[in-house]
Amino acid sequence: MDDSGAPTAARGGGIEARRPGRARVLRTIRQHTQVARVDIARETGISPATVTAITADLLSEGLIERISPDAGERPKTSRGRPREALKIRGAAHLVAGVKVSQGAITVLLVDFEGRELGTQEIPRAERRSSAAALVDQIALAVDRACHAIGLDPARVSAVGVGLAGYVDGLRGLVHWSSALTERNVPLADLLSQRVHYAVFIDNDANLVATAEHLFGRGQALRTFLVVTIQHGIGLGVVIDGQLYRGARGCGAEFGHTKVAPGDGAACQCGQRGCLEAYTSEYALLRQAEEVGAGTFTDMAALQEAAAQGDAGIADLLSAAGEYFSMGLANLINIFDPELIILAFEAAGNHPLCQPEIVEAVHSKVVQVDVAPPEIVVHNWGDRMWAKGAAAYGIERLTHLLVEDLGAP
């Protein structure tokens, strides 16, 4: 039988017999630098005959390529002809990952194999834009990134875009984002009408989780959480190896869980009492000004003031840490993950990523006779977000290519 459950001989190795296994075969090849067909069959459970037919399709479409074995590297005990290996063909497609933040648009260009080719950061003149203006900014940023490394933008096959907010990635819809002045924006459709390549969008925290799953600390894990700390607070959830989105496509909004009843602090989402209204950069800078501590431009300035003995600022940061540790403890009690990754974009240390915060979290979780999950800090900066967007672009483009392969 092949992987679809039907006898291979009866199906004749035809298009329908091969269709269900293509994504699995391609994914297995991508996980290896190079891999032989017999090893693909063993890892996927797909019959060798079907693997041969599927890889023939992928070779024909130029998505993978053969690697000629070096007979000189074979063990002396081996007999016969060396096994031919296969790998992803990097030149097959050019993909861009785009991270939209309030201060800049970061673009990372990768080939189909995932190799980084170049990066570019384009400052944004305004922190929030209309949908039309943001579409123009993204298109221009991708073009500039290509020109910067001598590539024709016409070669771009797909773009993954990440931005903060309530984003339904599967529908390409932004319900709300701090980067936009409008709500319920069909951003993927608007950008698709402006450019020639496929466009995929998602919440930026989801894309950090995707990057960690493919390239980072989550590679060997089945269930882990990524908490992003930037202008706001985000969450990416991977359960049983799959990104969790929720029924409406915009679940896991950790920063907008409520931590204060009644008339709590105002959040940029329009509600009150949200976690990020007490812990995010914009909230802490606002609070510092409200208590008369002065005007600060970033978290580093707040930390410096606290280190210099400003008791008011120290109290603000301490309260933020308490709110944040409670939130993380709640995540552990709900999801029981293998690992929590704290990802932030600023250089240096972040006040919410200090050892005492981790200790406070562990004191608040349900105590059982098993150690609590590890909490680690991974500071990749905006490049991390862009790399996640590029990985997402590769994944979604691969899905389209596999679905179209052999279609009438």
Coordinates of N, CA and C in Angstrom, one line a residue, residues 126-260:
E126 N 6.0 57.3 9.4 CA 5.0 57.4 10.4 C 4.8 56.1 11.0
R127 N 4.4 56.1 12.3 CA 4.2 54.9 13.1 C 3.0 54.1 12.6
R128 N 2.0 54.8 12.2 CA 0.7 54.1 11.7 C 0.4 54.7 10.3
S129 N 0.0 53.8 9.4 CA -0.2 54.2 8.0 C -1.6 53.7 7.6
S130 N -2.1 54.3 6.5 CA -3.3 53.8 5.9 C -2.9 52.5 5.2
A131 N -3.9 51.6 4.8 CA -3.6 50.4 4.2 C -2.9 50.6 2.8
A132 N -3.4 51.6 2.1 CA -2.8 51.9 0.8 C -1.3 52.3 0.9
A133 N -1.0 53.1 1.9 CA 0.3 53.6 2.1 C 1.2 52.4 2.5
L134 N 0.7 51.5 3.4 CA 1.5 50.4 3.9 C 1.8 49.4 2.7
V135 N 0.8 49.2 1.8 CA 1.1 48.4 0.7 C 2.2 48.9 -0.2
D136 N 2.2 50.2 -0.4 CA 3.2 50.9 -1.2 C 4.6 50.7 -0.5
Q137 N 4.6 50.9 0.8 CA 5.9 50.8 1.6 C 6.5 49.4 1.5
I138 N 5.6 48.4 1.6 CA 6.1 47.0 1.5 C 6.6 46.7 0.1
A139 N 5.9 47.0 -0.9 CA 6.3 46.8 -2.3 C 7.6 47.5 -2.6
L140 N 7.8 48.7 -2.1 CA 9.0 49.4 -2.3 C 10.2 48.8 -1.6
A141 N 9.9 48.4 -0.3 CA 11.0 47.8 0.5 C 11.5 46.5 -0.2
V142 N 10.6 45.6 -0.7 CA 11.0 44.4 -1.4 C 11.9 44.7 -2.6
D143 N 11.4 45.7 -3.4 CA 12.2 46.1 -4.6 C 13.6 46.6 -4.2
R144 N 13.7 47.4 -3.2 CA 15.0 47.9 -2.8 C 15.9 46.8 -2.2
A145 N 15.3 45.9 -1.5 CA 16.1 44.8 -1.0 C 16.7 44.0 -2.1
C146 N 15.9 43.7 -3.2 CA 16.4 43.0 -4.4 C 17.5 43.8 -5.1
H147 N 17.3 45.0 -5.3 CA 18.3 45.9 -6.0 C 19.6 46.0 -5.2
A148 N 19.5 45.9 -3.9 CA 20.7 46.1 -3.0 C 21.6 44.9 -3.2
I149 N 21.1 43.8 -3.6 CA 22.0 42.6 -3.8 C 22.1 42.2 -5.3
G150 N 21.6 43.1 -6.2 CA 21.8 42.9 -7.6 C 20.8 41.9 -8.2
L151 N 19.6 41.7 -7.6 CA 18.6 40.8 -8.1 C 17.5 41.5 -8.7
D152 N 16.9 40.9 -9.7 CA 15.7 41.5 -10.3 C 14.5 41.2 -9.5
P153 N 13.7 42.2 -9.0 CA 12.5 41.9 -8.2 C 11.5 41.0 -8.9
A154 N 11.6 40.9 -10.2 CA 10.7 40.1 -11.0 C 10.9 38.6 -10.6
R155 N 12.0 38.3 -10.0 CA 12.3 36.9 -9.7 C 11.6 36.5 -8.4
V156 N 11.1 37.4 -7.6 CA 10.4 37.1 -6.3 C 9.2 36.3 -6.6
S157 N 9.1 35.1 -6.0 CA 7.9 34.2 -6.2 C 6.8 34.5 -5.1
A158 N 7.3 34.8 -3.9 CA 6.3 34.9 -2.8 C 6.9 35.8 -1.7
V159 N 6.0 36.4 -0.9 CA 6.4 37.3 0.2 C 5.6 36.9 1.4
G160 N 6.2 36.7 2.5 CA 5.6 36.5 3.8 C 5.7 37.8 4.6
V161 N 4.6 38.3 5.1 CA 4.5 39.6 5.8 C 4.0 39.3 7.3
G162 N 4.8 39.8 8.2 CA 4.4 39.7 9.6 C 4.2 41.1 10.2
L163 N 3.1 41.3 10.9 CA 2.8 42.5 11.6 C 2.1 42.2 12.9
A164 N 2.2 43.1 13.9 CA 1.5 43.0 15.2 C 0.0 43.2 15.0
G165 N -0.8 42.6 15.9 CA -2.2 42.8 15.9 C -3.0 41.5 15.8
Y166 N -4.3 41.7 15.6 CA -5.3 40.6 15.3 C -5.2 40.3 13.8
V167 N -4.5 39.3 13.5 CA -4.3 38.9 12.1 C -4.9 37.5 11.8
D168 N -5.8 37.4 10.9 CA -6.3 36.1 10.4 C -5.4 35.7 9.2
G169 N -4.3 35.0 9.5 CA -3.3 34.7 8.4 C -3.9 33.9 7.3
L170 N -4.8 32.9 7.6 CA -5.3 32.1 6.5 C -6.2 32.8 5.6
R171 N -6.9 33.9 6.0 CA -7.7 34.7 5.2 C -7.0 35.9 4.7
G172 N -5.8 36.2 5.2 CA -5.1 37.4 4.8 C -5.7 38.7 5.3
L173 N -6.4 38.6 6.4 CA -7.2 39.8 6.9 C -6.6 40.3 8.2
V174 N -6.4 41.6 8.3 CA -5.9 42.3 9.5 C -7.1 42.9 10.2
H175 N -7.6 42.3 11.3 CA -8.7 42.9 12.0 C -8.3 44.2 12.7
W176 N -7.1 44.2 13.3 CA -6.6 45.4 13.9 C -5.1 45.3 14.0
S177 N -4.3 46.3 13.7 CA -2.9 46.4 13.9 C -2.4 47.7 14.3
S178 N -1.5 47.8 15.2 CA -0.9 49.1 15.6 C -0.2 49.8 14.5
A179 N 0.1 49.1 13.4 CA 0.8 49.6 12.3 C -0.2 50.3 11.3
L180 N -1.5 50.1 11.5 CA -2.5 50.6 10.5 C -3.5 51.5 11.2
T181 N -3.9 52.5 10.4 CA -4.9 53.4 10.9 C -6.4 52.9 10.7
E182 N -6.5 51.8 10.0 CA -7.8 51.2 9.7 C -8.0 49.8 10.3
R183 N -9.2 49.4 10.4 CA -9.5 48.1 10.9 C -10.1 47.2 9.7
N184 N -10.0 45.9 10.0 CA -10.6 44.9 9.0 C -10.1 45.1 7.6
V185 N -8.8 45.1 7.5 CA -8.1 45.4 6.2 C -7.7 44.1 5.5
P186 N -8.2 43.8 4.3 CA -7.8 42.6 3.5 C -6.4 42.8 2.9
L187 N -5.4 42.9 3.8 CA -4.0 43.3 3.4 C -3.4 42.4 2.3
A188 N -3.6 41.1 2.5 CA -3.0 40.2 1.5 C -3.6 40.4 0.1
D189 N -4.9 40.7 0.0 CA -5.5 40.9 -1.3 C -5.0 42.3 -1.9
L190 N -4.9 43.3 -1.0 CA -4.5 44.6 -1.5 C -3.1 44.6 -2.0
L191 N -2.2 43.9 -1.3 CA -0.8 43.8 -1.7 C -0.7 43.0 -3.0
S192 N -1.5 41.9 -3.1 CA -1.4 41.0 -4.2 C -1.8 41.8 -5.5
Q193 N -2.8 42.7 -5.3 CA -3.2 43.6 -6.5 C -2.1 44.5 -6.9
R194 N -1.2 44.8 -6.0 CA -0.1 45.8 -6.3 C 1.2 45.1 -6.9
V195 N 1.4 43.8 -6.6 CA 2.6 43.2 -7.0 C 2.3 41.9 -7.8
H196 N 3.4 41.3 -8.3 CA 3.2 40.1 -9.2 C 3.4 38.8 -8.4
Y197 N 3.9 38.8 -7.2 CA 4.2 37.6 -6.4 C 3.0 37.2 -5.5
A198 N 3.1 36.0 -5.0 CA 2.1 35.5 -4.0 C 2.4 36.2 -2.7
V199 N 1.3 36.5 -2.0 CA 1.4 37.3 -0.7 C 0.8 36.5 0.4
F200 N 1.5 36.3 1.5 CA 0.9 35.6 2.7 C 1.2 36.5 3.9
I201 N 0.2 36.7 4.8 CA 0.5 37.5 6.0 C 0.1 36.7 7.2
D202 N 0.7 37.2 8.3 CA 0.3 36.5 9.6 C 0.7 37.5 10.7
N203 N 0.2 37.1 11.9 CA 0.7 37.8 13.1 C 2.2 37.6 13.3
D204 N 2.9 38.6 13.7 CA 4.3 38.5 13.8 C 4.8 37.5 14.9
A205 N 4.0 37.4 16.0 CA 4.4 36.4 17.0 C 4.3 35.0 16.4
N206 N 3.3 34.7 15.6 CA 3.2 33.4 15.0 C 4.4 33.1 14.1
L207 N 4.9 34.2 13.4 CA 6.1 34.0 12.6 C 7.4 33.8 13.3
V208 N 7.5 34.4 14.5 CA 8.6 34.1 15.4 C 8.6 32.6 15.8
A209 N 7.4 32.2 16.2 CA 7.2 30.7 16.5 C 7.6 29.8 15.3
T210 N 7.2 30.2 14.1 CA 7.5 29.5 12.9 C 9.1 29.4 12.8
A211 N 9.7 30.6 12.9 CA 11.2 30.6 12.8 C 11.9 29.7 13.9
E212 N 11.4 29.8 15.1 CA 12.0 29.0 16.1 C 11.8 27.5 15.9
H213 N 10.6 27.2 15.3 CA 10.3 25.8 15.0 C 11.2 25.2 13.9
L214 N 11.5 26.1 12.9 CA 12.3 25.6 11.7 C 13.8 25.8 11.9
F215 N 14.2 26.9 12.6 CA 15.6 27.3 12.6 C 16.1 27.4 14.1
G216 N 15.3 27.5 15.1 CA 15.8 27.8 16.4 C 15.6 26.8 17.5
R217 N 15.3 27.2 18.7 CA 15.2 26.4 19.9 C 14.1 25.4 19.8
G218 N 13.1 25.6 19.0 CA 11.9 24.7 18.9 C 12.0 23.6 17.9
Q219 N 13.2 23.4 17.2 CA 13.3 22.4 16.2 C 12.9 21.0 16.6
A220 N 13.4 20.6 17.8 CA 13.2 19.2 18.2 C 12.0 19.1 19.2
L221 N 11.2 20.1 19.3 CA 10.1 20.1 20.3 C 8.7 20.0 19.6
R222 N 7.8 19.4 20.4 CA 6.4 19.3 19.9 C 5.5 20.4 20.4
T223 N 5.7 20.8 21.6 CA 4.8 21.8 22.2 C 5.7 22.9 22.9
F224 N 5.6 24.1 22.4 CA 6.4 25.2 23.0 C 5.7 26.5 22.7
L225 N 6.0 27.5 23.5 CA 5.5 28.9 23.4 C 6.6 29.9 23.1
V226 N 6.2 30.9 22.3 CA 7.1 32.0 22.1 C 6.4 33.3 22.5
V227 N 6.9 34.0 23.5 CA 6.4 35.2 23.9 C 7.2 36.4 23.3
T228 N 6.7 37.2 22.5 CA 7.4 38.3 21.9 C 7.2 39.6 22.7
I229 N 8.3 40.3 22.9 CA 8.3 41.5 23.7 C 8.8 42.6 22.8
Q230 N 8.0 43.5 22.3 CA 8.4 44.6 21.5 C 7.6 45.8 21.8
H231 N 7.0 46.5 20.9 CA 6.1 47.6 21.2 C 5.0 47.1 22.0
G232 N 4.5 45.9 21.7 CA 3.4 45.2 22.5 C 3.9 43.9 22.9
I233 N 3.0 43.0 23.4 CA 3.3 41.7 23.9 C 2.6 40.7 23.0
G234 N 3.3 39.7 22.4 CA 2.6 38.8 21.5 C 2.9 37.3 22.0
L235 N 2.2 36.4 21.4 CA 2.4 35.0 21.7 C 2.2 34.1 20.5
G236 N 3.1 33.2 20.3 CA 3.0 32.2 19.3 C 3.0 30.8 20.0
V237 N 2.0 30.0 19.6 CA 1.8 28.7 20.3 C 2.0 27.5 19.3
V238 N 2.9 26.6 19.6 CA 3.0 25.4 18.7 C 2.6 24.2 19.6
I239 N 1.6 23.5 19.1 CA 1.0 22.4 19.9 C 1.1 21.1 18.9
D240 N 1.7 20.1 19.4 CA 1.9 18.9 18.6 C 2.5 19.2 17.3
G241 N 3.5 20.1 17.2 CA 4.2 20.4 16.0 C 3.5 21.3 15.1
Q242 N 2.3 21.8 15.5 CA 1.5 22.7 14.6 C 1.2 24.0 15.2
L243 N 1.3 25.1 14.4 CA 1.0 26.4 14.9 C -0.5 26.5 15.2
Y244 N -0.8 27.0 16.4 CA -2.2 27.1 16.8 C -2.7 28.5 16.5
R245 N -3.8 28.6 15.8 CA -4.4 29.9 15.4 C -5.7 30.3 16.1
G246 N -6.5 29.3 16.4 CA -7.8 29.6 17.0 C -8.9 29.6 15.9
A247 N -10.1 29.5 16.4 CA -11.3 29.4 15.5 C -11.4 30.5 14.5
R248 N -11.1 31.7 14.9 CA -11.2 32.9 14.1 C -9.9 33.3 13.4
G249 N -8.8 32.5 13.6 CA -7.6 32.8 13.0 C -6.7 33.8 13.8
C250 N -7.2 34.3 14.9 CA -6.4 35.3 15.7 C -6.4 35.0 17.1
G251 N -6.1 33.7 17.5 CA -6.0 33.3 18.9 C -4.7 33.6 19.5
A252 N -4.5 33.2 20.7 CA -3.3 33.4 21.5 C -2.8 34.8 21.6
E253 N -3.8 35.7 21.8 CA -3.5 37.1 22.0 C -3.1 37.4 23.5
F254 N -2.0 36.9 23.9 CA -1.5 37.0 25.3 C -1.5 38.4 25.8
G255 N -1.0 39.4 25.0 CA -0.9 40.8 25.4 C -2.2 41.4 25.7
H256 N -3.3 40.8 25.2 CA -4.7 41.4 25.4 C -5.5 40.5 26.4
T257 N -4.9 39.6 27.1 CA -5.6 39.0 28.3 C -5.7 40.1 29.3
K258 N -6.8 40.0 30.1 CA -7.1 41.1 31.1 C -6.5 40.8 32.4
V259 N -5.8 41.8 33.0 CA -5.1 41.6 34.3 C -5.7 42.6 35.3
A260 N -6.5 43.5 34.9 CA -7.1 44.5 35.8 C -8.6 44.7 35.6

